XYZ file of C-alpha atoms in Angstrom:
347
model
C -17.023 -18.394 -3.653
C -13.968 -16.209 -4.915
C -11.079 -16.558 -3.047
C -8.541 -13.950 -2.757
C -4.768 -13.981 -0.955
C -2.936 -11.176 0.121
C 0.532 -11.936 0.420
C 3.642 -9.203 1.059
C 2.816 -7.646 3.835
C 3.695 -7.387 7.467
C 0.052 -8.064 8.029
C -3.246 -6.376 9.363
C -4.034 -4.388 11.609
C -1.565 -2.177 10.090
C 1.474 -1.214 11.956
C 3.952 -0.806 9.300
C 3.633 1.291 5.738
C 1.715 1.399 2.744
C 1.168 -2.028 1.526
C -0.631 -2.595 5.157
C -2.436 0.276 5.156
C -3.361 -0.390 1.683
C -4.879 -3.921 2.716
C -6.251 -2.464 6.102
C -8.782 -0.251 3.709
C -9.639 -3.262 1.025
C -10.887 -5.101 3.609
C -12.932 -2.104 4.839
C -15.591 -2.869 1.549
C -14.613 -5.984 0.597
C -16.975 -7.848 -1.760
C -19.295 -10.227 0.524
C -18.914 -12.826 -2.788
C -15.346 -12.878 -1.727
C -13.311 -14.940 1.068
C -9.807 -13.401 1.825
C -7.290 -14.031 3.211
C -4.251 -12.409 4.614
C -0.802 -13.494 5.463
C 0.601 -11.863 8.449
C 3.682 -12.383 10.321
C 3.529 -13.932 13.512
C 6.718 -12.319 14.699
C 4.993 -9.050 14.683
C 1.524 -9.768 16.618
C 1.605 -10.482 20.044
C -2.062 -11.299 19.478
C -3.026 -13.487 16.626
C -6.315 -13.604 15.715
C -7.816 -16.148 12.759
C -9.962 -12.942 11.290
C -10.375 -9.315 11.043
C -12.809 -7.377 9.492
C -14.104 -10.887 7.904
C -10.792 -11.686 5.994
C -9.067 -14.990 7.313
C -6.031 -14.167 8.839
C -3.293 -16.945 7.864
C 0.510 -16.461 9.936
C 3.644 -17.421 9.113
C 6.869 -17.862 11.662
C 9.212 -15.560 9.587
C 9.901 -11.448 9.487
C 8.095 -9.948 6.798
C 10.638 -7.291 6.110
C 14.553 -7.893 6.178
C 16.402 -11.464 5.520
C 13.297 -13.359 5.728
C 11.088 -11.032 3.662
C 12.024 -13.421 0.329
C 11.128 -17.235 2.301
C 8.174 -15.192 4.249
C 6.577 -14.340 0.684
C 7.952 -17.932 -0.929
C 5.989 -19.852 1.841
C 3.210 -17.668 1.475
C 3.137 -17.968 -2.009
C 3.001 -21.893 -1.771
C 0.307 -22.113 1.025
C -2.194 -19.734 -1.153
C -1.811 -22.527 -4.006
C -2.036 -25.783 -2.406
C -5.373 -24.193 -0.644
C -6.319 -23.443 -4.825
C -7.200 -19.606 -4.258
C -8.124 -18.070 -6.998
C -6.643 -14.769 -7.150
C -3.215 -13.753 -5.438
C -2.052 -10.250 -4.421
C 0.814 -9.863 -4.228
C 2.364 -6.771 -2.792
C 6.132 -6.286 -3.524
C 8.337 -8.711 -5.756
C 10.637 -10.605 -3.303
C 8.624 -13.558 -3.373
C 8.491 -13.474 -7.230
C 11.649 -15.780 -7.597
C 8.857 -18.910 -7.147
C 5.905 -17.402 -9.514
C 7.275 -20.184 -12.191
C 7.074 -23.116 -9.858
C 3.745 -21.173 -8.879
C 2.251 -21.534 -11.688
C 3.350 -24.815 -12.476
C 0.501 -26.349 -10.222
C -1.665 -23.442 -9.754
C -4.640 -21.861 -11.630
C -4.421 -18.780 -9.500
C -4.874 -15.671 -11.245
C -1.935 -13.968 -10.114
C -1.899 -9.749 -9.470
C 1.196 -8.133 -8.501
C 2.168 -4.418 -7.746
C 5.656 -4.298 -8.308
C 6.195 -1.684 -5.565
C 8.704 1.244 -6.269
C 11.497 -0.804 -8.270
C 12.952 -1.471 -5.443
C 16.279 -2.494 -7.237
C 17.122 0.704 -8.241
C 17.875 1.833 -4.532
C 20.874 2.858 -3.342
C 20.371 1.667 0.067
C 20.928 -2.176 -1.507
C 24.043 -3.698 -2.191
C 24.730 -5.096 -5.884
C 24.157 -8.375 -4.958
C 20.727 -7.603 -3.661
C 19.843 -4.880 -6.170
C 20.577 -7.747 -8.935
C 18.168 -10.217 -7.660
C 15.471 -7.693 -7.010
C 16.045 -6.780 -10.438
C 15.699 -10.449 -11.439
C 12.454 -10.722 -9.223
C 10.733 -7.754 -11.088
C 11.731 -9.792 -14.321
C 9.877 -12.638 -12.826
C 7.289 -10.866 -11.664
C 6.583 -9.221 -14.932
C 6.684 -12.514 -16.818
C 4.830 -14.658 -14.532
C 2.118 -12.335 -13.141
C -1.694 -12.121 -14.892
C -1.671 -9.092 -14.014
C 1.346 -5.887 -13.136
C -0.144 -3.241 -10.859
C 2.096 0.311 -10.597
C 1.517 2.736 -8.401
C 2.762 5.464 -10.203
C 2.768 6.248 -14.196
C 6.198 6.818 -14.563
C 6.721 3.434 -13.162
C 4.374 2.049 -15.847
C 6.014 3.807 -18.439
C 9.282 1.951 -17.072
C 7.249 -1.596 -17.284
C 6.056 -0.861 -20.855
C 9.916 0.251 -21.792
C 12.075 -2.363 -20.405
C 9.409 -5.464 -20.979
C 7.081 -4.381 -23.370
C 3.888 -5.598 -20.643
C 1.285 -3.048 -20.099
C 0.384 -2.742 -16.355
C -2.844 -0.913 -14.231
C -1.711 2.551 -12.983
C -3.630 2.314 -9.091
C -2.444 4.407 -6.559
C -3.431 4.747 -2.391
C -6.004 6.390 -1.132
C -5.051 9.230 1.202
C -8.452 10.579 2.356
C -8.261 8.407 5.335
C -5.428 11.109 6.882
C -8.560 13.366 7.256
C -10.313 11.646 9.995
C -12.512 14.754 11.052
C -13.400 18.473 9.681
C -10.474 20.319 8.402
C -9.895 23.271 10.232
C -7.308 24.916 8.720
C -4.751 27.349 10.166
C -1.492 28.514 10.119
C 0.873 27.975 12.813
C 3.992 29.286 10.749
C 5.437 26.002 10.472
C 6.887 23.587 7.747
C 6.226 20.090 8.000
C 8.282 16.956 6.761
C 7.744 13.166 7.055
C 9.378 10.660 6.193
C 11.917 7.446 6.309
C 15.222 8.883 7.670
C 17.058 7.933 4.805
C 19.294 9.009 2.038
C 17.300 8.627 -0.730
C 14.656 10.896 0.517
C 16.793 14.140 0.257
C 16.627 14.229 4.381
C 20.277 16.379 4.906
C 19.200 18.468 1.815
C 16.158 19.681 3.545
C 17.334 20.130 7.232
C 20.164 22.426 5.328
C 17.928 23.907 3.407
C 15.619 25.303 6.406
C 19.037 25.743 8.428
C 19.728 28.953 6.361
C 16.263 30.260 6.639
C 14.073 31.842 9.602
C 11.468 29.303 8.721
C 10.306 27.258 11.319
C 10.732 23.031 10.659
C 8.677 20.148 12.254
C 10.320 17.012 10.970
C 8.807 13.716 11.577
C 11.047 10.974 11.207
C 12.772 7.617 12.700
C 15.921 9.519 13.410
C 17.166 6.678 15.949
C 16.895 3.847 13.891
C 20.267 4.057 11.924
C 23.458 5.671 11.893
C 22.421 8.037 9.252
C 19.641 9.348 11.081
C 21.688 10.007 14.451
C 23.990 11.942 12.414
C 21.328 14.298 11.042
C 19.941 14.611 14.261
C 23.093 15.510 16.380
C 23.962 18.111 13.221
C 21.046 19.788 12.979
C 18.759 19.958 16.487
C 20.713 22.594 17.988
C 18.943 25.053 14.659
C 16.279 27.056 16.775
C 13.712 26.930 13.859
C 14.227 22.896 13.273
C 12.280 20.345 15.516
C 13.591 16.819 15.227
C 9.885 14.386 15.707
C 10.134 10.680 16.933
C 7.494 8.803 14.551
C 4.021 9.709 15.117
C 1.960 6.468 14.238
C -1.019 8.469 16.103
C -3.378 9.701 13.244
C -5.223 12.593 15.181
C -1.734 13.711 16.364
C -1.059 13.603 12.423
C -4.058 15.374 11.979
C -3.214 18.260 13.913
C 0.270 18.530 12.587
C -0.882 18.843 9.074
C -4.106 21.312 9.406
C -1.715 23.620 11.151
C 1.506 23.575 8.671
C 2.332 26.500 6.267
C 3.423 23.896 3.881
C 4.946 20.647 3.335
C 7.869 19.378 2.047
C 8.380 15.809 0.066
C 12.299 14.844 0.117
C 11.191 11.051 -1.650
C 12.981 10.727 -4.834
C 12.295 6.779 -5.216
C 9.873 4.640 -4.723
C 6.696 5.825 -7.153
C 3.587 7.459 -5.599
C 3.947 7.999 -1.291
C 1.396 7.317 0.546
C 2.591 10.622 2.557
C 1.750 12.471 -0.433
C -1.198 11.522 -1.393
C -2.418 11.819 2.491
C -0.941 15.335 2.198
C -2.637 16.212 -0.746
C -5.866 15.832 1.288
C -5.420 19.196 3.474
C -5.395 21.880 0.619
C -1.922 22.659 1.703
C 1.011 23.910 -0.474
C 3.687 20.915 -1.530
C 7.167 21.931 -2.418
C 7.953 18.198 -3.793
C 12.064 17.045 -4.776
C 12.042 17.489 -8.543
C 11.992 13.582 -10.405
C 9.584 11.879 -12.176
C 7.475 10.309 -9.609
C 6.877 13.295 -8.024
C 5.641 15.230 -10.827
C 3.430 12.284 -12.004
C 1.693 11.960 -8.966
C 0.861 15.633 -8.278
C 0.165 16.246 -12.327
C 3.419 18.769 -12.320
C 1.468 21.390 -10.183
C 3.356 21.429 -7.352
C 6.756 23.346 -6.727
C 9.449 21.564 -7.222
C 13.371 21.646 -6.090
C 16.495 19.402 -6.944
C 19.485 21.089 -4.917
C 19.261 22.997 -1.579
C 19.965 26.553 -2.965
C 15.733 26.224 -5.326
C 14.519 24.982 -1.659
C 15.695 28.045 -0.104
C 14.587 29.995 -2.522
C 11.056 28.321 -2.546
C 11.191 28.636 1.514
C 11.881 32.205 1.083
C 8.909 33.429 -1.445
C 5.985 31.101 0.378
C 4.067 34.030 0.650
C 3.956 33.790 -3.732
C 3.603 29.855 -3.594
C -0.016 28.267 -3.158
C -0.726 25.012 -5.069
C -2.899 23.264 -2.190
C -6.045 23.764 -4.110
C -4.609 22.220 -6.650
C -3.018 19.143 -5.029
C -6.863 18.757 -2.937
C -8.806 18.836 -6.285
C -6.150 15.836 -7.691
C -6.523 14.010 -4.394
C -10.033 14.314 -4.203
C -10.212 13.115 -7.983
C -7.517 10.331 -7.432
C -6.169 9.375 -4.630
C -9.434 8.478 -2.201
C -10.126 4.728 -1.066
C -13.176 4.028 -2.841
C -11.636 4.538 -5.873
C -8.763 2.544 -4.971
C -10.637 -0.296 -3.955
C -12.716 -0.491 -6.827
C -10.100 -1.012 -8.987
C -8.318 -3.509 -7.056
C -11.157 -5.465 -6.496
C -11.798 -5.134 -10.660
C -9.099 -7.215 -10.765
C -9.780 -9.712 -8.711
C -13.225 -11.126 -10.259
């Protein structure tokens, strides 16, 4: 029988981001030829089962994310190969630092989706954002095969280590868990990471100088940054600072009803956000940078400073791209696609 390992994620069931819910939905049609496994952490189920949804669930002691994220993925690594699996996933590159020793001993074809070049964030220090850079190297050299998520982050690959890599996305049709019933509740909606990077202070500005009304769904009490934004800019009438809704009919609701939504990632390739987004014929106003514009085939509206976001704010009534963005979603971005091309791989 084929066997398969997952490695780089906090596990399944999802409760984290997109690399779970990305496994969550390959195991949904998994080939019955195959036997997977998964490596989940055991610091973040309470309840550990040995399988789910017929994969074999395998746990380690350490964080996924974090400090440990780099031993989690090393021991991971090291387990799938002594067992002699014969494909490896894996999903991020922290673990790549041990793909030489890996494939010293091991026969495994090895698959890896190099995430969103994770060095380039700002969020890392030097230190780190050198050995992540390193790790990609790895990952690139070692690897059968380099996944990206995004083309512009293939286009990267090709440049900087003349490899050519599979361009697979996420599937975001799952963000539609019932009939759309689409309305307008005169409301822009926002989601994300409360972080920096993801243009978060640029858009609560933004809708600060409008009349527009703002639903913004973040993790606003998880970091210093995000209390700041929060104590600035909840006192706005028209801006509604959201805990984290995990809940997907809650999600649901949120999105049918929006005017529009707005996409502050500028890092990080395609979001899953996005993509789920793109699922509700809704008009995107999407920050202005590469990955953006790959993902929604430059037919979104785009802004890079807060002054283009008012002005897009201000003339909704002349912006509609959200049969656009459904038709690409429908045509890229749906599970059974995605799967299909994973699993391609991994024969």
């Amino acid at each position: 029988m084929n066997t398969v390992a997952i490695i780089g994620t906090v596990g399944v069931p999802a409760c984290y981001g997109g690399f779970e819910t990305l496994v969550e939905n390959l195991l949904d049609e998994k080939d019955s030829s195959q036997e997977i496994t998964v490596y989940c952490s055991s610091k973040s189920y309470q309840d550990k089962p040995v399988k789910y949804k017929n994969a074999n669930l395998h746990y380690i002691p350490l964080h996924a994310n974090g400090g440990q994220s780099i031993p989690y993925d090393i021991w991971s690594l090291c387990h799938a190969a002594i067992k002699k699996t014969n494909n490896i996933l894996l999903l991020g590159v922290s673990g790549a630092i041990c793909l030489p020793f890996i494939k010293l001993f091991s026969k495994a074809k090895i698959v890896t989706n190099i995430d969103g070049l994770e060095w380039k964030r700002d969020k890392w220090h030097p230190l780190i954002q050198k050995f992540l850079k390193f790790s990609e190297k790895l990952a690139v050299k070692y690897s059968d095969t380099i996944i990206a998520d995004n083309q512009a982050i293939a286009d990267y690959v090709t440049q900087e280590y003349d490899v050519k890599s599979e361009v697979i996305a996420y599937g975001g049709d799952h963000a539609v868990n019932s009939s759309l019933n689409l309305s307008d509740d005169n409301y822009a909606l926002a989601l994300c990471r409360i972080e920096p990077e993801n243009n978060v202070e640029l858009i609560l500005e933004a809708f600060s100088r409008t009349n527009k009304k703002l639903k913004f769904i973040g993790n606003w009490d998880n970091s210093d940054f995000g209390q700041r934004m929060k104590a600035k800019y909840q006192s706005y009438e028209n801006i509604d600072i959201i805990a984290p809704v995990y809940d997907l009919d809650s999600l649901f609701e949120l999105r049918q009803k929006c005017s529009f939504y707005v996409h502050g990632h500028s890092a990080g390739g395609t979001n899953p956000s996005l993509v789920e987004m793109m699922h509700f014929n809704k008009t995107i106003l999407a920050f202005d940078c590469n990955y953006n514009r790959a993902s929604t085939e430059e037919s979104a509206h785009y802004f890079s400073n807060i002054e283009e976001l008012v002005t897009n704010i201000n003339q909704e009534a002349e912006i509609d791209n959200g049969n656009n963005m459904l038709e690409i979603a429908q045509r890229r971005y749906t599970w059974k696609i995605v799967k299909q091309q994973y699993f391609n791989l991994l024969n």
